[in-house]
Amino acid sequence: MELADLRPDPTGYLGRLGYLSLVLFENLGRAVTAAPTVAAKSRLARSAAAMLAVHEGTVEALRSRRVDPAAAMEPSRRELDDFQRRTAGTDWYEVLVTCYLAGGFLLDFFGGLAAGLPDGLAERMERLLDEQDAGSPLLAELGPAIEADERLASRLAMWGRRLVGDCMLVARSSMTIDDAIPDATRTEPVFTELIAAHTRRMDALGLSA
Amino acid sequence: MELADLRPDPTGYLGRLGYLSLVLFENLGRAVTAAPTVAAKSRLARSAAAMLAVHEGTVEALRSRRVDPAAAMEPSRRELDDFQRRTAGTDWYEVLVTCYLAGGFLLDFFGGLAAGLPDGLAERMERLLDEQDAGSPLLAELGPAIEADERLASRLAMWGRRLVGDCMLVARSSMTIDDAIPDATRTEPVFTELIAAHTRRMDALGLSA
């Protein structure tokens, strides 16, 4: 089974992605505020803008289907607020790693899931998620810092390994927005691929997965 | 004397507006995070996106003049960080009022000041500042809350009156990015007009100035 084989309910999918992109935006906002230099602040603002574009595009997709965006997002609130708390991180670097790895993992997941949406909406959401590039400024900030400091690298590698579990929980519960809840054996290949992509992102940061 | 009579140094103007828009964005990010409902969170994200557009447009203007944006913003950092702390507010409503009134006052001011920039840049910055609409979602959030609660209204009116002093300090020191520092008597008409606009914004919120 692949992600594209699932047929997510459009309102469920859009509501969840709408709230998720808000949560990921809030994390990026914290990263901007805590940035140690003006240059870092300004670069990270680009990531925040990219994530807001995902949020606004998703809200527009809900509106064009005549669905109230807030009502569609509400069911995801408690779970994603919990996810946000668990993955908040204790310093600027951990916040950045969360933004890069959790944002990467979950937008990847929603990008794959988009293929099972009705025609038109599928392409619209794939395009929206493809176009965003919240990750590059984060990579540019983290890469050199990790390369320069071995202790930081090992601390952040631990953090990155922890994050993947929290991301998988969110992805797994997002798959149940399909009417037919897939069983765990069938969904395994999906997770294998998502974890492989996570490992590639860890590598790009210079962290051992 | 009017604002448009000043001839601000382009790099000084753009650097200051670049950092100011970051600071105002951070405030909006806090407002999104602290929003009590999903609907409010999502609406306020629009304001944050509008402010980021101002920041990015300003950074692009610096780049197209071959100026390093971070270096141009750096001189404003300490003063505007102080301004941010002083105007942080203690609860969600005060944060919103700061976003609405301080954002309104200062973008108004920079919009007026833009007229004295060199040709081309003046129009570019006027357009950028004209197009942003960070205020509307804030007004939509605050108006009904203030109308429904007299005690909140009187507390926020005090907060709004306090803010104007902090905004005037930032505006006054921003005028010295003009080579010829204008003396206080000559700049009085400028402030009269900015304060009148502030009073109109207080009125729009339903607050007595």
GROMACS .gro file of C-alpha atoms in nm:
model
  418
    1MET     CA    1   0.000   0.000   0.000
    2GLU     CA    2   0.108   0.354  -0.070
    3LEU     CA    3  -0.015   0.684   0.064
    4ALA     CA    4  -0.175   0.760  -0.271
    5ASP     CA    5  -0.400   0.454  -0.230
    6LEU     CA    6  -0.584   0.618   0.057
    7ARG     CA    7  -0.893   0.823  -0.017
    8PRO     CA    8  -0.897   1.093   0.250
    9ASP     CA    9  -1.215   1.283   0.318
   10PRO     CA   10  -1.148   1.630   0.168
   11THR     CA   11  -1.283   1.829   0.466
   12GLY     CA   12  -1.096   1.607   0.712
   13TYR     CA   13  -0.774   1.639   0.514
   14LEU     CA   14  -0.798   2.015   0.465
   15GLY     CA   15  -0.905   2.087   0.821
   16ARG     CA   16  -0.617   1.887   0.960
   17LEU     CA   17  -0.359   2.038   0.727
   18GLY     CA   18  -0.503   2.385   0.798
   19TYR     CA   19  -0.450   2.350   1.170
   20LEU     CA   20  -0.116   2.172   1.131
   21SER     CA   21   0.022   2.455   0.919
   22LEU     CA   22  -0.085   2.703   1.190
   23VAL     CA   23   0.097   2.500   1.456
   24LEU     CA   24   0.409   2.474   1.238
   25PHE     CA   25   0.387   2.848   1.168
   26GLU     CA   26   0.374   2.923   1.541
   27ASN     CA   27   0.692   2.720   1.589
   28LEU     CA   28   0.862   2.921   1.315
   29GLY     CA   29   0.741   3.243   1.478
   30ARG     CA   30   0.915   3.134   1.800
   31ALA     CA   31   1.229   3.062   1.599
   32VAL     CA   32   1.219   3.413   1.449
   33THR     CA   33   1.172   3.573   1.791
   34ALA     CA   34   1.455   3.373   1.951
   35ALA     CA   35   1.701   3.418   1.663
   36PRO     CA   36   2.038   3.542   1.788
   37THR     CA   37   2.115   3.772   1.492
   38VAL     CA   38   1.923   4.011   1.270
   39ALA     CA   39   2.028   3.810   0.965
   40ALA     CA   40   1.891   3.485   1.111
   41LYS     CA   41   1.568   3.658   1.214
   42SER     CA   42   1.515   3.790   0.863
   43ARG     CA   43   1.600   3.460   0.691
   44LEU     CA   44   1.370   3.258   0.917
   45ALA     CA   45   1.088   3.502   0.844
   46ARG     CA   46   1.095   3.351   0.492
   47SER     CA   47   1.014   3.009   0.636
   48ALA     CA   48   0.732   3.155   0.839
   49ALA     CA   49   0.592   3.324   0.528
   50ALA     CA   50   0.611   2.995   0.336
   51MET     CA   51   0.418   2.813   0.609
   52LEU     CA   52   0.155   3.089   0.621
   53ALA     CA   53   0.111   3.047   0.246
   54VAL     CA   54   0.031   2.678   0.305
   55HIS     CA   55  -0.220   2.777   0.574
   56GLU     CA   56  -0.389   3.040   0.360
   57GLY     CA   57  -0.400   2.813   0.056
   58THR     CA   58  -0.562   2.540   0.263
   59VAL     CA   59  -0.817   2.778   0.413
   60GLU     CA   60  -0.902   2.902   0.063
   61ALA     CA   61  -0.951   2.542  -0.054
   62LEU     CA   62  -1.197   2.488   0.233
   63ARG     CA   63  -1.380   2.810   0.149
   64SER     CA   64  -1.407   2.723  -0.218
   65ARG     CA   65  -1.578   2.399  -0.105
   66ARG     CA   66  -1.813   2.609   0.111
   67VAL     CA   67  -1.678   2.463   0.433
   68ASP     CA   68  -1.624   2.682   0.739
   69PRO     CA   69  -1.245   2.665   0.791
   70ALA     CA   70  -1.256   2.701   1.171
   71ALA     CA   71  -1.514   2.422   1.207
   72ALA     CA   72  -1.303   2.194   0.984
   73MET     CA   73  -0.986   2.266   1.185
   74GLU     CA   74  -1.140   2.234   1.531
   75PRO     CA   75  -1.131   1.850   1.557
   76SER     CA   76  -0.751   1.854   1.513
   77ARG     CA   77  -0.688   2.119   1.772
   78ARG     CA   78  -0.631   1.923   2.091
   79GLU     CA   79  -0.410   1.655   1.937
   80LEU     CA   80  -0.193   1.900   1.742
   81ASP     CA   81  -0.163   2.136   2.040
   82ASP     CA   82  -0.032   1.836   2.238
   83PHE     CA   83   0.206   1.752   1.955
   84GLN     CA   84   0.328   2.114   1.960
   85ARG     CA   85   0.395   2.100   2.336
   86ARG     CA   86   0.580   1.769   2.317
   87THR     CA   87   0.802   1.889   2.032
   88ALA     CA   88   0.858   2.246   2.157
   89GLY     CA   89   1.230   2.199   2.235
   90THR     CA   90   1.428   2.373   2.504
   91ASP     CA   91   1.647   2.611   2.306
   92TRP     CA   92   1.671   2.785   1.971
   93TYR     CA   93   1.849   2.494   1.801
   94GLU     CA   94   1.592   2.239   1.911
   95VAL     CA   95   1.314   2.471   1.790
   96LEU     CA   96   1.486   2.493   1.451
   97VAL     CA   97   1.533   2.115   1.430
   98THR     CA   98   1.165   2.065   1.514
   99CYS     CA   99   1.068   2.313   1.243
  100TYR     CA  100   1.292   2.140   0.990
  101LEU     CA  101   1.230   1.775   1.069
  102ALA     CA  102   0.870   1.775   1.191
  103GLY     CA  103   0.766   2.028   0.927
  104GLY     CA  104   0.946   1.821   0.662
  105PHE     CA  105   0.797   1.491   0.776
  106LEU     CA  106   0.440   1.611   0.805
  107LEU     CA  107   0.422   1.826   0.492
  108ASP     CA  108   0.579   1.533   0.306
  109PHE     CA  109   0.308   1.309   0.445
  110PHE     CA  110   0.027   1.546   0.350
  111GLY     CA  111   0.182   1.591   0.006
  112GLY     CA  112   0.166   1.214  -0.050
  113LEU     CA  113  -0.183   1.188   0.091
  114ALA     CA  114  -0.305   1.463  -0.146
  115ALA     CA  115  -0.294   1.223  -0.442
  116GLY     CA  116  -0.602   1.043  -0.307
  117LEU     CA  117  -0.814   1.358  -0.296
  118PRO     CA  118  -1.079   1.421  -0.564
  119ASP     CA  119  -0.951   1.546  -0.901
  120GLY     CA  120  -0.877   1.916  -0.905
  121LEU     CA  121  -0.832   1.936  -0.531
  122ALA     CA  122  -0.550   1.679  -0.547
  123GLU     CA  123  -0.350   1.886  -0.796
  124ARG     CA  124  -0.427   2.207  -0.611
  125MET     CA  125  -0.293   2.074  -0.282
  126GLU     CA  126   0.008   1.901  -0.439
  127ARG     CA  127   0.104   2.228  -0.605
  128LEU     CA  128   0.058   2.426  -0.283
  129LEU     CA  129   0.274   2.183  -0.084
  130ASP     CA  130   0.536   2.151  -0.359
  131GLU     CA  131   0.579   2.526  -0.390
  132GLN     CA  132   0.639   2.594  -0.023
  133ASP     CA  133   1.001   2.597   0.082
  134ALA     CA  134   1.001   2.647   0.454
  135GLY     CA  135   1.296   2.411   0.492
  136SER     CA  136   1.583   2.581   0.308
  137PRO     CA  137   1.634   2.875   0.545
  138LEU     CA  138   1.629   2.631   0.839
  139LEU     CA  139   1.890   2.409   0.678
  140ALA     CA  140   2.108   2.713   0.604
  141GLU     CA  141   2.089   2.814   0.970
  142LEU     CA  142   2.143   2.471   1.122
  143GLY     CA  143   2.401   2.311   0.890
  144PRO     CA  144   2.702   2.530   0.976
  145ALA     CA  145   2.619   2.535   1.350
  146ILE     CA  146   2.603   2.155   1.363
  147GLU     CA  147   2.923   2.117   1.163
  148ALA     CA  148   3.108   2.348   1.401
  149ASP     CA  149   3.003   2.185   1.728
  150GLU     CA  150   3.016   1.812   1.797
  151ARG     CA  151   2.830   1.826   2.126
  152LEU     CA  152   2.550   2.025   1.968
  153ALA     CA  153   2.542   1.768   1.686
  154SER     CA  154   2.497   1.476   1.922
  155ARG     CA  155   2.234   1.653   2.131
  156LEU     CA  156   2.035   1.749   1.820
  157ALA     CA  157   2.068   1.397   1.676
  158MET     CA  158   1.894   1.265   1.988
  159TRP     CA  159   1.628   1.531   1.952
  160GLY     CA  160   1.577   1.439   1.587
  161ARG     CA  161   1.538   1.071   1.670
  162ARG     CA  162   1.281   1.155   1.935
  163LEU     CA  163   1.081   1.376   1.700
  164VAL     CA  164   1.016   1.101   1.449
  165GLY     CA  165   0.798   0.911   1.697
  166ASP     CA  166   0.579   1.213   1.761
  167CYS     CA  167   0.549   1.278   1.387
  168MET     CA  168   0.449   0.919   1.320
  169LEU     CA  169   0.170   0.943   1.576
  170VAL     CA  170   0.030   1.249   1.401
  171ALA     CA  171   0.065   1.087   1.058
  172ARG     CA  172  -0.099   0.766   1.175
  173SER     CA  173  -0.399   0.939   1.325
  174SER     CA  174  -0.425   1.157   1.012
  175MET     CA  175  -0.467   0.843   0.802
  176THR     CA  176  -0.790   0.765   0.982
  177ILE     CA  177  -0.952   1.066   0.818
  178ASP     CA  178  -1.001   0.811   0.542
  179ASP     CA  179  -1.338   0.642   0.593
  180ALA     CA  180  -1.183   0.298   0.575
  181ILE     CA  181  -0.929   0.299   0.856
  182PRO     CA  182  -0.626   0.111   0.722
  183ASP     CA  183  -0.474  -0.154   0.948
  184ALA     CA  184  -0.118  -0.125   1.072
  185THR     CA  185   0.031  -0.399   0.850
  186ARG     CA  186  -0.097  -0.234   0.536
  187THR     CA  187   0.034   0.108   0.631
  188GLU     CA  188   0.387  -0.012   0.710
  189PRO     CA  189   0.534   0.063   0.364
  190VAL     CA  190   0.407   0.419   0.395
  191PHE     CA  191   0.599   0.467   0.716
  192THR     CA  192   0.911   0.302   0.578
  193GLU     CA  193   0.920   0.567   0.309
  194LEU     CA  194   0.845   0.857   0.545
  195ILE     CA  195   1.121   0.741   0.780
  196ALA     CA  196   1.365   0.712   0.490
  197ALA     CA  197   1.291   1.073   0.398
  198HIS     CA  198   1.337   1.172   0.764
  199THR     CA  199   1.679   1.002   0.761
  200ARG     CA  200   1.775   1.197   0.448
  201ARG     CA  201   1.679   1.521   0.624
  202MET     CA  202   1.889   1.419   0.927
  203ASP     CA  203   2.180   1.353   0.689
  204ALA     CA  204   2.135   1.691   0.521
  205LEU     CA  205   2.167   1.852   0.866
  206GLY     CA  206   2.481   1.648   0.936
  207LEU     CA  207   2.311   1.442   1.208
  208SER     CA  208   2.341   1.064   1.236
  209ALA     CA  209   1.994   0.914   1.235
  210MET     CA  210   0.654   7.099   0.762
  211GLU     CA  211   0.512   6.770   0.648
  212LEU     CA  212   0.658   6.421   0.655
  213ALA     CA  213   0.697   6.431   0.279
  214ASP     CA  214   0.935   6.728   0.316
  215LEU     CA  215   1.196   6.508   0.480
  216ARG     CA  216   1.455   6.336   0.263
  217PRO     CA  217   1.536   6.013   0.445
  218ASP     CA  218   1.852   5.826   0.361
  219PRO     CA  219   1.727   5.520   0.163
  220THR     CA  220   1.940   5.263   0.346
  221GLY     CA  221   1.853   5.412   0.684
  222TYR     CA  222   1.483   5.416   0.599
  223LEU     CA  223   1.474   5.063   0.458
  224GLY     CA  224   1.687   4.914   0.734
  225ARG     CA  225   1.467   5.064   1.001
  226LEU     CA  226   1.141   4.962   0.833
  227GLY     CA  227   1.287   4.614   0.772
  228TYR     CA  228   1.357   4.559   1.139
  229LEU     CA  229   1.036   4.729   1.253
  230SER     CA  230   0.827   4.497   1.035
  231LEU     CA  231   1.004   4.197   1.192
  232VAL     CA  232   0.925   4.324   1.540
  233LEU     CA  233   0.561   4.389   1.447
  234PHE     CA  234   0.545   4.042   1.289
  235GLU     CA  235   0.673   3.883   1.609
  236ASN     CA  236   0.396   4.056   1.802
  237LEU     CA  237   0.141   3.919   1.558
  238GLY     CA  238   0.293   3.573   1.595
  239ARG     CA  239   0.236   3.596   1.970
  240ALA     CA  240  -0.122   3.702   1.904
  241VAL     CA  241  -0.175   3.396   1.680
  242THR     CA  242  -0.028   3.161   1.941
  243ALA     CA  243  -0.235   3.306   2.225
  244ALA     CA  244  -0.563   3.323   2.029
  245PRO     CA  245  -0.847   3.158   2.222
  246THR     CA  246  -1.023   3.002   1.922
  247VAL     CA  247  -0.922   2.828   1.601
  248ALA     CA  248  -1.111   3.091   1.402
  249ALA     CA  249  -0.923   3.378   1.569
  250LYS     CA  250  -0.591   3.199   1.519
  251SER     CA  251  -0.657   3.156   1.150
  252ARG     CA  252  -0.782   3.514   1.097
  253LEU     CA  253  -0.483   3.665   1.276
  254ALA     CA  254  -0.249   3.456   1.063
  255ARG     CA  255  -0.361   3.685   0.778
  256SER     CA  256  -0.226   3.988   0.963
  257ALA     CA  257   0.101   3.808   1.025
  258ALA     CA  258   0.127   3.724   0.655
  259ALA     CA  259   0.061   4.089   0.563
  260MET     CA  260   0.338   4.207   0.793
  261LEU     CA  261   0.580   3.948   0.656
  262ALA     CA  262   0.503   4.079   0.308
  263VAL     CA  263   0.612   4.426   0.423
  264HIS     CA  264   0.931   4.277   0.565
  265GLU     CA  265   1.013   4.079   0.253
  266GLY     CA  266   0.935   4.371   0.022
  267THR     CA  267   1.165   4.593   0.226
  268VAL     CA  268   1.446   4.337   0.226
  269GLU     CA  269   1.408   4.302  -0.153
  270ALA     CA  270   1.432   4.679  -0.190
  271LEU     CA  271   1.758   4.674   0.006
  272ARG     CA  272   1.892   4.388  -0.206
  273SER     CA  273   1.804   4.560  -0.531
  274ARG     CA  274   2.014   4.856  -0.406
  275ARG     CA  275   2.297   4.609  -0.334
  276VAL     CA  276   2.279   4.671   0.039
  277ASP     CA  277   2.317   4.382   0.288
  278PRO     CA  278   1.976   4.373   0.461
  279ALA     CA  279   2.107   4.249   0.797
  280ALA     CA  280   2.372   4.522   0.812
  281ALA     CA  281   2.111   4.787   0.730
  282MET     CA  282   1.873   4.658   0.998
  283GLU     CA  283   2.131   4.613   1.274
  284PRO     CA  284   2.146   4.980   1.391
  285SER     CA  285   1.772   4.971   1.472
  286ARG     CA  286   1.786   4.651   1.669
  287ARG     CA  287   1.841   4.763   2.025
  288GLU     CA  288   1.594   5.052   2.017
  289LEU     CA  289   1.316   4.851   1.851
  290ASP     CA  290   1.372   4.550   2.078
  291ASP     CA  291   1.325   4.790   2.372
  292PHE     CA  292   1.012   4.927   2.209
  293GLN     CA  293   0.884   4.572   2.169
  294ARG     CA  294   0.940   4.494   2.537
  295ARG     CA  295   0.774   4.812   2.656
  296THR     CA  296   0.468   4.755   2.438
  297ALA     CA  297   0.439   4.376   2.487
  298GLY     CA  298   0.114   4.389   2.688
  299THR     CA  299   0.007   4.148   2.958
  300ASP     CA  300  -0.275   3.955   2.793
  301TRP     CA  301  -0.409   3.864   2.452
  302TYR     CA  302  -0.622   4.181   2.421
  303GLU     CA  303  -0.333   4.412   2.498
  304VAL     CA  304  -0.118   4.227   2.244
  305LEU     CA  305  -0.391   4.279   1.985
  306VAL     CA  306  -0.426   4.648   2.069
  307THR     CA  307  -0.049   4.691   2.039
  308CYS     CA  308  -0.055   4.518   1.700
  309TYR     CA  309  -0.341   4.737   1.581
  310LEU     CA  310  -0.241   5.076   1.720
  311ALA     CA  311   0.138   5.060   1.716
  312GLY     CA  312   0.141   4.882   1.381
  313GLY     CA  313  -0.106   5.138   1.244
  314PHE     CA  314   0.084   5.438   1.380
  315LEU     CA  315   0.427   5.329   1.263
  316LEU     CA  316   0.336   5.195   0.919
  317ASP     CA  317   0.139   5.518   0.869
  318PHE     CA  318   0.449   5.712   0.962
  319PHE     CA  319   0.676   5.515   0.728
  320GLY     CA  320   0.417   5.546   0.453
  321GLY     CA  321   0.428   5.926   0.485
  322LEU     CA  322   0.805   5.932   0.506
  323ALA     CA  323   0.833   5.725   0.185
  324ALA     CA  324   0.737   6.028  -0.026
  325GLY     CA  325   1.077   6.183   0.042
  326LEU     CA  326   1.271   5.882  -0.090
  327PRO     CA  327   1.433   5.895  -0.437
  328ASP     CA  328   1.201   5.847  -0.736
  329GLY     CA  329   1.112   5.486  -0.802
  330LEU     CA  330   1.189   5.377  -0.448
  331ALA     CA  331   0.928   5.619  -0.311
  332GLU     CA  332   0.650   5.470  -0.524
  333ARG     CA  333   0.770   5.117  -0.455
  334MET     CA  334   0.754   5.163  -0.078
  335GLU     CA  335   0.427   5.358  -0.086
  336ARG     CA  336   0.269   5.074  -0.282
  337LEU     CA  337   0.409   4.808  -0.048
  338LEU     CA  338   0.276   4.988   0.259
  339ASP     CA  339  -0.056   5.075   0.096
  340GLU     CA  340  -0.124   4.716  -0.004
  341GLN     CA  341  -0.065   4.560   0.336
  342ASP     CA  342  -0.375   4.519   0.546
  343ALA     CA  343  -0.257   4.380   0.876
  344GLY     CA  344  -0.515   4.591   1.061
  345SER     CA  345  -0.852   4.457   0.944
  346PRO     CA  346  -0.836   4.114   1.112
  347LEU     CA  347  -0.728   4.283   1.437
  348LEU     CA  348  -1.017   4.526   1.424
  349ALA     CA  349  -1.259   4.240   1.355
  350GLU     CA  350  -1.128   4.056   1.662
  351LEU     CA  351  -1.117   4.353   1.898
  352GLY     CA  352  -1.426   4.553   1.806
  353PRO     CA  353  -1.693   4.307   1.929
  354ALA     CA  354  -1.497   4.218   2.245
  355ILE     CA  355  -1.461   4.584   2.341
  356GLU     CA  356  -1.826   4.657   2.269
  357ALA     CA  357  -1.936   4.369   2.491
  358ASP     CA  358  -1.724   4.453   2.797
  359GLU     CA  359  -1.701   4.799   2.953
  360ARG     CA  360  -1.421   4.713   3.191
  361LEU     CA  361  -1.214   4.570   2.910
  362ALA     CA  362  -1.286   4.886   2.709
  363SER     CA  363  -1.157   5.115   2.980
  364ARG     CA  364  -0.847   4.903   3.046
  365LEU     CA  365  -0.763   4.892   2.673
  366ALA     CA  366  -0.828   5.266   2.634
  367MET     CA  367  -0.558   5.328   2.897
  368TRP     CA  368  -0.327   5.088   2.716
  369GLY     CA  369  -0.392   5.265   2.386
  370ARG     CA  370  -0.314   5.606   2.536
  371ARG     CA  371   0.011   5.470   2.677
  372LEU     CA  372   0.117   5.321   2.345
  373VAL     CA  373   0.108   5.650   2.159
  374GLY     CA  374   0.402   5.783   2.362
  375ASP     CA  375   0.617   5.483   2.278
  376CYS     CA  376   0.524   5.510   1.910
  377MET     CA  377   0.611   5.880   1.902
  378LEU     CA  378   0.956   5.808   2.042
  379VAL     CA  379   1.020   5.556   1.764
  380ALA     CA  380   0.884   5.793   1.499
  381ARG     CA  381   1.090   6.084   1.628
  382SER     CA  382   1.415   5.890   1.628
  383SER     CA  383   1.330   5.755   1.281
  384MET     CA  384   1.315   6.110   1.151
  385THR     CA  385   1.682   6.155   1.230
  386ILE     CA  386   1.768   5.909   0.955
  387ASP     CA  387   1.731   6.225   0.749
  388ASP     CA  388   2.071   6.393   0.724
  389ALA     CA  389   1.933   6.724   0.841
  390ILE     CA  390   1.784   6.643   1.178
  391PRO     CA  391   1.466   6.850   1.200
  392ASP     CA  392   1.407   7.046   1.519
  393ALA     CA  393   1.109   6.976   1.741
  394THR     CA  394   0.906   7.287   1.649
  395ARG     CA  395   0.922   7.207   1.280
  396THR     CA  396   0.813   6.847   1.330
  397GLU     CA  397   0.510   6.930   1.544
  398PRO     CA  398   0.259   6.934   1.253
  399VAL     CA  399   0.374   6.585   1.157
  400PHE     CA  400   0.293   6.454   1.502
  401THR     CA  401  -0.038   6.635   1.515
  402GLU     CA  402  -0.145   6.442   1.208
  403LEU     CA  403  -0.010   6.106   1.332
  404ILE     CA  404  -0.191   6.152   1.663
  405ALA     CA  405  -0.514   6.240   1.483
  406ALA     CA  406  -0.487   5.913   1.290
  407HIS     CA  407  -0.418   5.730   1.616
  408THR     CA  408  -0.735   5.881   1.763
  409ARG     CA  409  -0.933   5.763   1.462
  410ARG     CA  410  -0.800   5.411   1.516
  411MET     CA  411  -0.898   5.429   1.885
  412ASP     CA  412  -1.247   5.539   1.773
  413ALA     CA  413  -1.271   5.251   1.527
  414LEU     CA  414  -1.198   5.012   1.817
  415GLY     CA  415  -1.464   5.181   2.029
  416LEU     CA  416  -1.209   5.324   2.272
  417SER     CA  417  -1.213   5.682   2.399
  418ALA     CA  418  -0.879   5.843   2.318
   0.00000   0.00000   0.00000
